[in-house]
C-alpha cells in the first residue's frame, strides 16, 4: 500500500529537518515523499538538498499560499493513501505502518484520524488527547473543534470523489473545508493511537490567524448546512442548527449523548480478523447508523411463560396494584412517565410509531435512566414514515442498554397496528412469551363495547397460543375458577369479559366492606382504650377517697359507688358503638347488593345486544 505524504514549506528551516526525518525514519518501503517549497530564503533549500535521496520529488517554485502548494504536491502524487505534514510538525514513529495496517484490515474505511497530540517549541510532548468519535451530524451541529490535520490520512478514491484539491478561496481553514467535503462521501473513523503531532511555536499561522480561521470555519459550516439534503436535515433536526455555530467544550459535553447517534466506532487495535467479523466497520453513513434497527431475534419468548400486567392507557394511579417482583408490567411510554412504579420492578415500555415522542423525549429519557430494570421498545424514526423519513429517535432518546429501536416491520411482528393501545400491549405480551396476561383498566374509564368485542376476539386468538388473557379494574387479582374448577378468567372467547366483570364487581365491593369494617373495629378498640383509661382514673380517685374516709361503712359505700358508675359508663358506650357498627355494616351490605344488581343489569344488556352465548360450566 503506497503512501503519498506532502510537506509544504516556506522559510521553515528552524524545524524543517526534524519534520523531514520524522517521515523518512518511518522506514516504510512504499513511501512517496514530496516536498513543495515556495522559494524559501532562510536555508531551507540546503536542508532539502541534504535529504534529496530520500525524497520522491522536490517542487521549488513560488506559489499562491499554503493550499496552492499542497495542491501542487498532491497533483504530482500517485500513492493509494494520502496525507500532509507541515514543516514545523512531525509524524510519530511507526505511524505509516500502523495506518497501512488499518486500511488493509478495513477496506471500507476511507479516512481515519488518530489521537491528537501537541508539543512545545522545544519538541517536548505536552498534550495527548483522547480518541474521540466524529460524524457529519456531530461536525455540522458545532462539535467540530478540531480534527487534527497532522493525524489524518485518507484513500485516493475519497480525494478524487471530493474534488481532488484544497479550496484556495480560504486563507487558513483549508483543512476544515476539506473535511466537510470528505464527510459528504465517507465516515471518519478515529484510531486510538497517536499518529501526528502539532508544534506550538511563536509566529505560526494557526495561532496568529486563529480568529480568521474561526470566521472561515463558520462560513464553511453554514454552506454545508444550506446544502443538506432535506431528508438528512429532517432525520437530524433535533441536533442540527439553522445557523452555523461552534459549540464550546461545555456545550459539546452537554450535547454528547444526543450527538452519538451517528458516530462510527473508534478503532482500538489493528486486527484483520476483527475487521472481517465486525460489521461496525463496514461502509455505512451517518443516517443509516442513526436509524439502524436493533436485533430483536432474542426478544421473542423472553417472558418464559411468566405473568405480566398491562397498565391500560389513561390509568390515573397504580392504586392497589401490587405486582410483586416476579411479575412484569407492560405500559405505554406516556403512562410510564406519568405513573409511579415500584423501584426495580421489571417493566416493558412500548412507544409505537404513532407515539408523540418529540413531546415526551426528555421526560422519557430521564425516566428510563432512572429505571434500569425497564426495557423500552422505540421506533427507530418518528414523525413520519419510519421506513423512509422522519426524525432519528436516537437523537432525542439517546442510546442506552435498556433501549431497543425498531422499524415498522419489527413492530408489525411484535404487535400488528391496532386502534386500541390495550390490544397492542396485549399482543406485545404474547410475543414476549408471557403465559398469563392481565389488563388493568381505570375504574372511571372502562372499555367500551367495541373494545370488549376486540378483547374477546383477542382472548380467543391467544388461547390458541396457550396464553390466558384477563382484564378488569384496579385491584384486579388472579384468575377466577369456575364451578368445575377450570379457569374462566377470559381465556375463552365466549366468556370474554362477562364473568370477570361480575366477579370483579363483587370483589371490589367486598374489599370496600372489609376495609370499612377493619377501620370501625380499630376505632372501637381505640375508643374503648380511652374509656378504660377513664375508668382507671375513677378507680384511683375512689381509692384516694377510700383512704381519706376513716369510717369502715363509708369506705364500702364509696368503693361500690365508684366501681358501679365506671362500669355502667363503659357498658353503655360500648353498646352504642356496637349499634353504630352494625348499622354501618347493614348499609354497606345494601350498597353491595345494589352494585351487584347494577352490574347484573349491565351484563344482561351486553349479552342481549351482542347475543353472546354463555359458556357451559
Coordinates of C-alpha atoms in Angstrom, one line a residue:
X1 CA 0.0 0.0 0.0
X2 CA 1.7 3.1 -1.3
X3 CA 1.7 6.4 0.8
X4 CA 1.9 9.9 -0.7
X5 CA 3.0 12.4 2.0
X6 CA 3.3 16.1 1.2
X7 CA 5.3 18.7 3.1
X8 CA 4.7 22.3 2.1
X9 CA 7.4 24.7 3.3
X10 CA 8.2 28.4 3.2
X11 CA 11.1 29.7 5.3
X12 CA 10.6 27.0 7.8
X13 CA 14.3 26.0 8.2
X14 CA 14.2 26.0 12.0
X15 CA 12.1 22.9 12.3
X16 CA 12.2 21.5 8.7
X17 CA 14.9 18.9 9.3
X18 CA 13.1 17.4 12.3
X19 CA 9.9 17.2 10.2
X20 CA 11.7 15.5 7.3
X21 CA 13.4 12.9 9.5
X22 CA 10.1 12.1 11.2
X23 CA 8.8 11.0 7.8
X24 CA 11.9 9.4 6.4
X25 CA 12.7 7.5 9.5
X26 CA 9.3 5.7 9.3
X27 CA 11.3 3.1 7.3
X28 CA 8.2 2.4 5.2
X29 CA 9.2 0.9 1.8
X30 CA 6.3 2.2 -0.2
X31 CA 6.6 5.9 0.6
X32 CA 6.3 8.7 -1.9
X33 CA 7.5 11.7 0.0
X34 CA 7.1 15.1 -1.9
X35 CA 8.4 18.5 -0.6
X36 CA 6.9 21.6 -2.0
X37 CA 9.0 24.8 -1.2
X38 CA 7.8 28.3 -2.2
X39 CA 11.3 29.6 -2.9
X40 CA 12.5 29.9 0.7
X41 CA 15.3 32.3 1.6
X42 CA 16.3 31.0 5.0
X43 CA 18.4 28.0 4.3
X44 CA 15.5 25.6 3.8
X45 CA 16.7 24.6 0.3
X46 CA 20.1 23.4 1.7
X47 CA 18.3 21.1 4.2
X48 CA 16.1 19.8 1.5
X49 CA 19.1 19.1 -0.7
X50 CA 20.7 17.1 2.1
X51 CA 17.9 14.6 2.0
X52 CA 17.2 14.7 -1.7
X53 CA 18.0 10.9 -2.0
X54 CA 15.1 10.1 0.4
X55 CA 12.5 12.3 -1.4
X56 CA 10.4 11.2 -4.4
X57 CA 10.2 14.7 -5.7
X58 CA 11.0 18.3 -4.8
X59 CA 8.9 21.2 -6.2
X60 CA 10.6 24.5 -5.6
X61 CA 8.8 27.5 -7.1
X62 CA 6.7 30.5 -6.0
X63 CA 3.1 29.6 -5.0
X64 CA -0.1 31.4 -4.1
X65 CA -0.2 30.2 -0.5
X66 CA -0.4 27.1 1.6
X67 CA -3.3 25.5 -0.1
X68 CA -1.8 26.1 -3.6
X69 CA 1.5 24.5 -2.5
X70 CA -0.4 21.4 -1.3
X71 CA -2.4 21.1 -4.5
X72 CA 0.8 21.1 -6.5
X73 CA 2.2 18.3 -4.4
X74 CA -1.0 16.2 -4.5
X75 CA -1.3 16.6 -8.2
X76 CA 2.2 15.1 -8.5
X77 CA 1.5 12.2 -6.2
X78 CA 0.5 8.7 -7.1
X79 CA 0.0 6.9 -3.8
X80 CA -3.1 4.9 -2.5
X81 CA -3.0 6.7 0.9
X82 CA -2.6 10.4 1.2
X83 CA -1.8 13.0 3.9
X84 CA 0.4 16.0 4.6
X85 CA 2.6 17.2 7.4
X86 CA 3.6 20.8 7.7
X87 CA 7.3 21.7 8.0
X88 CA 7.1 22.5 11.7
X89 CA 5.2 19.4 12.7
X90 CA 6.1 15.7 12.9
X91 CA 4.8 12.1 12.5
X92 CA 5.2 9.8 15.5
X93 CA 7.4 6.7 15.0
X94 CA 5.6 3.8 13.3
X95 CA 2.7 5.9 12.1
X96 CA 2.7 4.8 8.4
X97 CA 2.9 1.1 9.2
X98 CA 0.0 1.4 11.7
X99 CA -2.1 3.5 9.2
X100 CA -1.4 1.0 6.4
X101 CA -2.5 -1.9 8.6
X102 CA -5.8 -0.1 9.4
X103 CA -6.6 0.5 5.7
X104 CA -5.6 -3.1 4.8
X105 CA -7.7 -4.5 7.6
X106 CA -10.7 -2.3 6.9
X107 CA -11.2 -2.0 3.2
X108 CA -14.5 0.0 3.6
X109 CA -12.8 2.8 5.7
X110 CA -11.8 5.8 3.5
X111 CA -10.3 8.1 6.1
X112 CA -9.0 8.0 9.6
X113 CA -7.6 10.3 12.3
X114 CA -5.5 9.4 15.3
X115 CA -5.3 10.6 18.9
X116 CA -4.3 14.3 18.7
X117 CA -1.1 15.3 20.3
X118 CA 0.9 18.6 20.6
X119 CA 4.4 19.6 21.6
X120 CA 6.2 22.7 22.8
X121 CA 8.5 24.6 20.5
X122 CA 11.4 22.7 22.1
X123 CA 10.0 19.4 20.9
X124 CA 8.7 18.1 24.2
X125 CA 5.3 16.4 24.0
X126 CA 2.9 18.5 26.2
X127 CA -0.5 17.1 25.4
X128 CA -2.1 13.8 24.3
X129 CA -5.8 13.9 23.6
X130 CA -8.4 11.1 23.5
X131 CA -9.5 9.1 20.5
X132 CA -12.9 10.7 20.2
X133 CA -15.6 9.8 17.6
X134 CA -16.6 12.1 14.7
X135 CA -19.6 12.2 12.4
X136 CA -21.1 14.6 9.8
X137 CA -24.1 15.4 12.0
X138 CA -21.8 16.0 15.0
X139 CA -19.5 18.2 12.9
X140 CA -22.3 20.3 11.5
X141 CA -24.0 20.6 14.9
X142 CA -21.0 22.6 16.0
X143 CA -18.9 19.9 17.8
X144 CA -16.1 20.4 15.2
X145 CA -13.0 21.6 17.1
X146 CA -10.8 20.1 15.9
X147 CA -9.9 17.2 13.6
X148 CA -6.1 17.2 13.8
X149 CA -4.7 17.5 10.3
X150 CA -1.3 16.1 11.2
X151 CA -3.0 12.8 12.3
X152 CA -5.4 12.4 9.4
X153 CA -5.0 10.2 6.3
X154 CA -7.3 9.2 3.5
X155 CA -7.6 7.0 0.4
X156 CA -7.1 8.5 -3.0
X157 CA -10.6 7.4 -4.1
X158 CA -12.0 9.8 -1.4
X159 CA -9.8 12.6 -2.5
X160 CA -11.0 12.2 -6.1
X161 CA -14.7 11.9 -5.0
X162 CA -14.3 15.2 -3.0
X163 CA -12.8 17.2 -5.9
X164 CA -9.1 16.3 -5.9
X165 CA -7.9 19.7 -4.4
X166 CA -8.0 22.0 -1.5
X167 CA -10.1 25.1 -1.9
X168 CA -7.8 28.1 -2.3
X169 CA -10.6 30.6 -1.7
X170 CA -9.9 30.2 2.0
X171 CA -6.7 31.6 3.6
X172 CA -6.3 29.4 6.6
X173 CA -9.2 27.0 7.1
X174 CA -8.3 24.8 4.1
X175 CA -8.2 21.6 6.1
X176 CA -11.5 22.3 7.8
X177 CA -13.1 22.9 4.4
X178 CA -11.7 19.7 3.0
X179 CA -13.1 17.7 6.0
X180 CA -16.6 19.0 5.2
X181 CA -16.3 17.6 1.6
X182 CA -14.9 14.3 2.8
X183 CA -17.9 14.0 5.2
X184 CA -20.2 14.1 2.2
X185 CA -18.8 10.9 0.9
X186 CA -17.5 8.8 3.8
X187 CA -17.4 8.4 7.6
X188 CA -14.3 9.4 9.6
X189 CA -13.0 6.7 11.9
X190 CA -10.9 7.5 14.9
X191 CA -7.9 5.3 15.6
X192 CA -6.8 5.0 19.2
X193 CA -3.1 5.8 18.6
X194 CA -1.0 9.0 18.3
X195 CA -0.1 9.5 14.6
X196 CA 1.0 13.1 14.1
X197 CA 2.0 15.9 16.4
X198 CA 1.3 19.7 16.2
X199 CA 4.0 22.1 17.4
X200 CA 3.1 25.2 19.3
X201 CA 5.6 28.0 18.4
X202 CA 5.7 31.7 18.1
X203 CA 4.7 33.3 14.9
X204 CA 2.8 30.3 13.4
X205 CA -0.1 31.0 11.1
X206 CA -2.6 28.9 13.0
X207 CA -2.1 31.0 16.2
X208 CA -1.7 34.4 14.6
X209 CA -4.7 34.0 12.4
X210 CA -6.9 32.0 14.7
X211 CA -9.8 34.4 14.6
X212 CA -9.7 34.4 10.8
X213 CA -9.7 30.6 10.9
X214 CA -12.8 30.5 13.1
X215 CA -14.5 33.0 10.9
X216 CA -13.8 30.9 7.8
X217 CA -14.9 27.8 9.6
X218 CA -18.3 29.4 10.4
X219 CA -18.8 30.3 6.8
X220 CA -18.0 26.8 5.7
X221 CA -20.4 25.2 8.2
X222 CA -23.2 27.5 7.1
X223 CA -22.5 26.5 3.5
X224 CA -22.8 22.8 4.4
X225 CA -26.0 23.3 6.4
X226 CA -27.5 25.1 3.4
X227 CA -26.6 22.3 1.1
X228 CA -28.0 19.5 3.2
X229 CA -30.4 17.0 1.7
X230 CA -33.9 17.6 3.2
X231 CA -34.3 14.0 4.4
X232 CA -30.9 14.2 6.1
X233 CA -31.8 17.5 7.8
X234 CA -35.2 16.1 8.9
X235 CA -33.6 13.0 10.4
X236 CA -31.1 15.0 12.5
X237 CA -33.4 18.1 13.1
X238 CA -33.1 17.8 16.9
X239 CA -29.3 18.4 16.8
X240 CA -28.7 20.5 13.6
X241 CA -29.0 24.3 14.0
X242 CA -30.5 26.6 11.3
X243 CA -27.5 28.9 11.6
X244 CA -23.9 27.7 12.0
X245 CA -22.4 27.9 15.4
X246 CA -19.4 26.2 17.1
X247 CA -20.1 24.6 20.5
X248 CA -17.8 25.4 23.3
X249 CA -16.5 22.4 25.4
X250 CA -19.3 22.7 27.9
X251 CA -22.0 22.8 25.3
X252 CA -20.4 19.9 23.4
X253 CA -20.3 17.9 26.6
X254 CA -24.0 18.6 27.4
X255 CA -25.0 17.6 23.8
X256 CA -22.8 14.5 23.7
X257 CA -25.5 11.9 24.4
X258 CA -27.6 13.2 21.5
X259 CA -24.7 13.5 19.1
X260 CA -23.5 9.9 19.4
X261 CA -26.5 8.6 17.4
X262 CA -24.5 8.7 14.1
X263 CA -21.0 8.1 15.4
X264 CA -18.9 5.2 13.9
X265 CA -17.0 3.2 16.5
X266 CA -13.4 4.0 17.5
X267 CA -10.8 1.6 16.2
X268 CA -9.0 0.3 19.3
X269 CA -6.5 -2.0 17.7
X270 CA -5.0 -3.4 14.5
X271 CA -6.6 -6.8 13.6
X272 CA -7.6 -8.1 10.2
X273 CA -9.6 -10.9 11.8
X274 CA -11.6 -8.4 13.8
X275 CA -12.3 -6.4 10.6
X276 CA -13.7 -9.4 8.7
X277 CA -16.1 -10.3 11.5
X278 CA -17.2 -6.9 12.8
X279 CA -19.9 -5.2 10.8
X280 CA -19.5 -1.9 12.7
X281 CA -16.5 -1.1 10.4
X282 CA -18.3 -1.8 7.1
X283 CA -19.1 1.0 4.8
X284 CA -22.1 3.0 6.2
X285 CA -23.3 6.5 6.5
X286 CA -24.5 8.6 9.5
X287 CA -28.2 8.3 8.6
X288 CA -28.1 4.5 8.4
X289 CA -26.3 4.3 11.7
X290 CA -28.8 6.7 13.4
X291 CA -31.9 4.8 12.2
X292 CA -30.4 1.3 12.4
X293 CA -32.7 -1.3 13.8
X294 CA -31.9 -3.2 16.9
X295 CA -31.7 -7.0 16.8
X296 CA -34.9 -8.4 18.4
X297 CA -34.3 -12.1 17.5
X298 CA -33.6 -12.9 21.1
X299 CA -36.6 -11.0 22.4
X300 CA -39.3 -13.4 21.5
X301 CA -40.2 -15.8 24.3
X302 CA -38.2 -13.9 26.9
X303 CA -41.3 -13.9 29.2
X304 CA -40.6 -17.6 29.8
X305 CA -44.3 -18.4 30.4
X306 CA -44.5 -16.0 33.3
X307 CA -47.1 -13.4 34.3
X308 CA -47.4 -9.8 33.2
X309 CA -49.8 -7.0 34.0
X310 CA -50.7 -4.4 31.3
X311 CA -51.3 -0.9 32.6
X312 CA -54.0 0.4 30.4
X313 CA -53.7 3.8 28.7
X314 CA -55.1 6.6 31.0
X315 CA -54.9 4.8 34.3
X316 CA -54.9 7.6 36.9
X317 CA -52.9 5.7 39.6
X318 CA -51.4 2.4 40.3
X319 CA -54.0 2.1 43.1
X320 CA -54.0 -1.2 44.8
X321 CA -51.9 -2.9 42.1
X322 CA -49.1 -4.9 43.8
X323 CA -47.5 -7.0 41.0
X324 CA -44.6 -8.4 43.1
X325 CA -41.1 -8.9 41.8
X326 CA -42.0 -12.0 39.7
X327 CA -44.5 -10.1 37.5
X328 CA -43.5 -7.9 34.6
X329 CA -45.5 -4.7 33.9
X330 CA -46.1 -3.6 30.4
X331 CA -47.1 0.0 29.7
X332 CA -47.0 2.8 27.1
X333 CA -44.3 5.4 27.1
X334 CA -46.6 8.2 28.2
X335 CA -48.0 6.2 31.1
X336 CA -44.5 5.1 32.1
X337 CA -43.6 8.8 32.6
X338 CA -46.9 9.7 34.3
X339 CA -47.3 6.9 36.8
X340 CA -45.1 5.8 39.8
X341 CA -43.8 2.3 39.5
X342 CA -42.1 0.2 42.2
X343 CA -38.4 0.6 42.3
X344 CA -36.6 -2.3 40.5
X345 CA -39.9 -3.6 39.0
X346 CA -39.5 -5.4 35.7
X347 CA -41.0 -3.2 33.0
X348 CA -41.6 -3.2 29.3
X349 CA -42.2 0.3 27.9
X350 CA -43.7 0.5 24.4
X351 CA -43.6 3.6 22.2
X352 CA -45.3 2.8 18.9
X353 CA -44.5 4.8 15.7
X354 CA -47.7 6.8 16.4
X355 CA -46.4 7.9 19.8
X356 CA -45.7 11.7 20.1
X357 CA -42.1 11.1 21.0
X358 CA -40.9 14.7 20.4
X359 CA -43.2 15.9 23.1
X360 CA -42.1 13.4 25.8
X361 CA -38.5 12.7 24.8
X362 CA -36.7 14.5 27.6
X363 CA -39.0 13.0 30.3
X364 CA -38.8 9.5 28.8
X365 CA -35.0 9.7 28.6
X366 CA -34.8 10.7 32.3
X367 CA -37.4 8.1 33.4
X368 CA -35.5 5.3 31.5
X369 CA -32.2 6.4 33.1
X370 CA -33.8 6.2 36.5
X371 CA -35.3 2.7 35.8
X372 CA -32.5 0.4 34.6
X373 CA -34.9 -2.6 35.0
X374 CA -37.2 -1.2 32.3
X375 CA -36.8 -2.2 28.7
X376 CA -38.1 0.2 26.1
X377 CA -39.2 -0.6 22.6
X378 CA -38.9 2.6 20.5
X379 CA -39.4 3.4 16.8
X380 CA -36.1 4.0 15.0
X381 CA -37.7 7.0 13.3
X382 CA -40.8 9.0 14.3
X383 CA -42.8 12.0 13.0
X384 CA -43.1 10.3 9.6
X385 CA -43.0 7.0 7.8
X386 CA -40.4 5.2 9.9
X387 CA -39.1 3.3 6.8
X388 CA -38.2 6.3 4.7
X389 CA -38.3 9.6 6.5
X390 CA -38.9 11.2 9.9
X391 CA -36.6 12.1 12.8
X392 CA -34.0 9.7 14.1
X393 CA -35.2 8.7 17.5
X394 CA -31.7 8.2 18.8
X395 CA -31.2 12.0 18.5
X396 CA -33.9 12.7 21.1
X397 CA -33.9 9.5 23.2
X398 CA -30.2 8.6 23.2
X399 CA -29.0 5.0 23.0
X400 CA -28.6 3.1 26.3
X401 CA -28.6 -0.6 27.3
X402 CA -32.3 -0.6 28.1
X403 CA -33.5 0.8 24.8
X404 CA -34.2 -1.0 21.5
X405 CA -35.0 0.8 18.3
X406 CA -37.4 -0.9 15.8
X407 CA -38.7 -0.3 12.3
X408 CA -42.3 -0.8 11.1
X409 CA -41.6 -4.4 10.2
X410 CA -40.4 -5.2 13.7
X411 CA -43.4 -3.5 15.3
X412 CA -45.7 -5.4 13.0
X413 CA -44.0 -8.7 14.0
X414 CA -44.4 -7.9 17.7
X415 CA -47.8 -6.3 17.6
X416 CA -49.7 -5.6 14.4
X417 CA -51.1 -2.0 14.3
X418 CA -54.4 -1.6 16.2
X419 CA -56.8 1.2 17.1
X420 CA -56.7 0.1 20.7
X421 CA -53.5 0.5 22.8
X422 CA -54.7 -2.3 25.0
X423 CA -54.6 -4.8 22.2
X424 CA -51.2 -3.6 21.1
X425 CA -49.8 -4.1 24.6
X426 CA -51.5 -7.5 24.9
X427 CA -50.1 -8.7 21.6
X428 CA -46.7 -7.5 22.7
X429 CA -47.0 -9.5 25.9
X430 CA -47.9 -12.6 23.9
X431 CA -44.9 -12.1 21.6
X432 CA -42.6 -11.9 24.6
X433 CA -43.9 -15.3 25.8
X434 CA -46.0 -14.5 28.9
X435 CA -48.5 -17.1 29.8
X436 CA -50.9 -15.0 31.8
X437 CA -51.7 -11.5 30.6
X438 CA -53.8 -9.2 32.6
X439 CA -55.1 -5.8 31.6
X440 CA -55.9 -3.3 34.4
X441 CA -58.3 -0.6 33.5
X442 CA -59.1 2.6 35.3
X443 CA -62.5 2.2 37.1
X444 CA -63.6 5.5 35.7
X445 CA -62.7 4.6 32.1
X446 CA -63.9 1.0 31.5
X447 CA -63.5 -0.4 28.0
X448 CA -66.4 0.4 25.5
X449 CA -68.5 -2.2 23.8
X450 CA -66.3 -2.2 20.6
X451 CA -63.2 -2.7 22.7
X452 CA -64.8 -5.5 24.6
X453 CA -65.6 -7.3 21.4
X454 CA -61.9 -6.9 20.4
X455 CA -60.7 -8.2 23.7
X456 CA -63.0 -11.2 23.5
X457 CA -61.7 -12.0 20.0
X458 CA -58.1 -11.5 21.1
X459 CA -58.7 -13.7 24.1
X460 CA -59.7 -16.5 21.7
X461 CA -56.7 -16.0 19.5
X462 CA -54.3 -16.0 22.4
X463 CA -56.0 -19.1 24.0
X464 CA -54.8 -21.0 20.9
X465 CA -51.3 -20.0 21.9
X466 CA -51.9 -21.2 25.5
X467 CA -52.0 -17.6 26.6
X468 CA -54.6 -16.6 29.2
X469 CA -55.9 -13.0 28.7
X470 CA -57.8 -11.4 31.6
X471 CA -59.0 -7.9 32.3
X472 CA -60.6 -5.8 35.0
X473 CA -60.3 -2.6 37.1
X474 CA -57.7 -1.6 39.7
X475 CA -57.2 -4.2 42.3
X476 CA -57.8 -7.0 39.8
X477 CA -56.4 -10.2 41.3
X478 CA -55.8 -13.6 39.8
X479 CA -57.7 -16.0 37.6
X480 CA -61.2 -17.0 38.7
X481 CA -62.0 -20.7 38.8
X482 CA -65.4 -21.7 37.5
X483 CA -67.8 -24.3 39.0
X484 CA -65.8 -27.2 37.6
X485 CA -62.5 -25.8 38.8
X486 CA -61.3 -24.6 35.4
X487 CA -60.0 -21.1 34.7
X488 CA -62.7 -18.8 33.4
X489 CA -60.7 -15.6 33.6
X490 CA -61.2 -14.6 30.0
X491 CA -59.3 -17.3 28.2
X492 CA -62.4 -18.4 26.3
X493 CA -63.6 -16.2 23.5
X494 CA -67.2 -17.0 24.6
X495 CA -66.7 -16.0 28.3
X496 CA -64.7 -12.9 27.3
X497 CA -65.2 -10.2 29.9
X498 CA -68.6 -11.3 31.4
X499 CA -67.6 -13.5 34.3
X500 CA -64.5 -11.4 35.2
X501 CA -66.7 -8.2 35.4
X502 CA -69.4 -9.9 37.5
X503 CA -66.8 -11.3 40.0
X504 CA -64.8 -8.1 39.9
X505 CA -67.8 -6.0 41.0
X506 CA -68.5 -8.3 43.9
X507 CA -64.8 -8.5 44.9
X508 CA -64.3 -4.7 44.8
X509 CA -67.4 -4.2 46.9
X510 CA -66.4 -6.9 49.3
X511 CA -62.9 -5.3 49.7
X512 CA -64.5 -1.9 50.4
X513 CA -66.8 -3.5 53.0
X514 CA -63.9 -5.4 54.7
X515 CA -61.7 -2.3 54.8
X516 CA -64.5 -0.3 56.4
X517 CA -65.2 -3.0 59.0
X518 CA -61.5 -3.0 59.9
X519 CA -61.5 0.7 60.3
X520 CA -64.5 0.6 62.6
X521 CA -63.1 -2.2 64.7
X522 CA -59.8 -0.3 65.0
X523 CA -61.7 2.8 66.0
X524 CA -63.7 0.9 68.6
X525 CA -60.5 -0.6 70.1
X526 CA -59.0 2.9 70.3
X527 CA -62.1 4.4 71.9
X528 CA -62.5 1.5 74.4
X529 CA -58.9 2.0 75.4
X530 CA -59.8 5.6 76.2
X531 CA -62.7 4.6 78.3
X532 CA -60.6 2.1 80.2
X533 CA -58.2 4.9 81.0
X534 CA -61.1 7.0 82.3
X535 CA -62.2 4.0 84.4
X536 CA -58.7 3.6 85.8
X537 CA -58.7 7.3 86.8
X538 CA -62.1 6.9 88.5
X539 CA -60.7 3.9 90.5
X540 CA -57.7 6.0 91.6
X541 CA -60.0 8.8 92.8
X542 CA -62.1 6.2 94.6
X543 CA -59.0 4.8 96.3
X544 CA -58.0 8.3 97.4
X545 CA -61.4 8.9 98.9
X546 CA -61.3 5.4 100.4
X547 CA -58.1 6.2 102.2
X548 CA -59.3 9.6 103.4
X549 CA -62.5 8.2 105.0
X550 CA -62.0 6.7 108.4
X551 CA -65.4 5.1 108.9
X552 CA -65.5 1.5 107.6
X553 CA -69.1 1.6 106.3
X554 CA -68.4 4.8 104.4
X555 CA -65.4 3.3 102.8
X556 CA -67.5 0.4 101.5
X557 CA -70.1 2.8 100.1
X558 CA -67.5 4.9 98.3
X559 CA -65.8 1.9 96.7
X560 CA -69.0 0.2 95.5
X561 CA -70.5 3.5 94.1
X562 CA -67.4 4.5 92.0
X563 CA -66.9 0.9 90.7
X564 CA -70.6 0.6 89.6
X565 CA -70.6 4.1 88.0
X566 CA -67.4 3.4 86.0
X567 CA -68.6 0.1 84.6
X568 CA -72.0 1.4 83.7
X569 CA -70.4 4.2 81.6
X570 CA -68.2 1.7 79.8
X571 CA -71.0 -0.7 79.0
X572 CA -73.4 1.9 77.7
X573 CA -70.7 3.4 75.5
X574 CA -69.7 0.0 74.1
X575 CA -73.4 -0.8 73.3
X576 CA -73.9 2.5 71.5
X577 CA -70.7 1.9 69.4
X578 CA -71.7 -1.7 68.5
X579 CA -75.1 -0.5 67.4
X580 CA -73.4 2.1 65.0
X581 CA -71.1 -0.6 63.6
X582 CA -74.0 -2.9 62.9
X583 CA -75.9 -0.2 61.2
X584 CA -72.8 0.7 59.1
X585 CA -72.4 -3.0 58.1
X586 CA -76.0 -3.2 57.0
X587 CA -75.7 -0.1 54.9
X588 CA -72.5 -1.5 53.2
X589 CA -74.2 -4.8 52.5
X590 CA -77.1 -2.9 50.9
X591 CA -74.7 -1.0 48.7
X592 CA -73.0 -4.2 47.8
X593 CA -76.3 -5.7 46.7
X594 CA -77.2 -2.5 44.7
X595 CA -73.8 -2.6 43.0
X596 CA -74.1 -6.3 42.1
X597 CA -77.6 -5.7 40.8
X598 CA -76.4 -2.8 38.6
X599 CA -73.6 -4.9 37.2
X600 CA -76.0 -7.8 36.5
X601 CA -78.2 -5.4 34.5
X602 CA -75.2 -4.1 32.5
X603 CA -74.1 -7.7 31.8
X604 CA -77.6 -8.7 30.7
X605 CA -77.8 -5.7 28.4
X606 CA -74.4 -6.6 26.9
X607 CA -75.5 -10.2 26.4
X608 CA -78.7 -9.2 24.7
X609 CA -77.1 -6.5 22.5
X610 CA -74.2 -8.7 21.4
X611 CA -76.0 -12.1 21.5
X612 CA -73.2 -13.6 23.5
X613 CA -73.6 -17.3 24.4
X614 CA -72.7 -18.0 28.0
X615 CA -70.1 -20.8 28.5
X616 CA -71.4 -24.1 29.9
X617 CA -69.9 -24.6 33.4

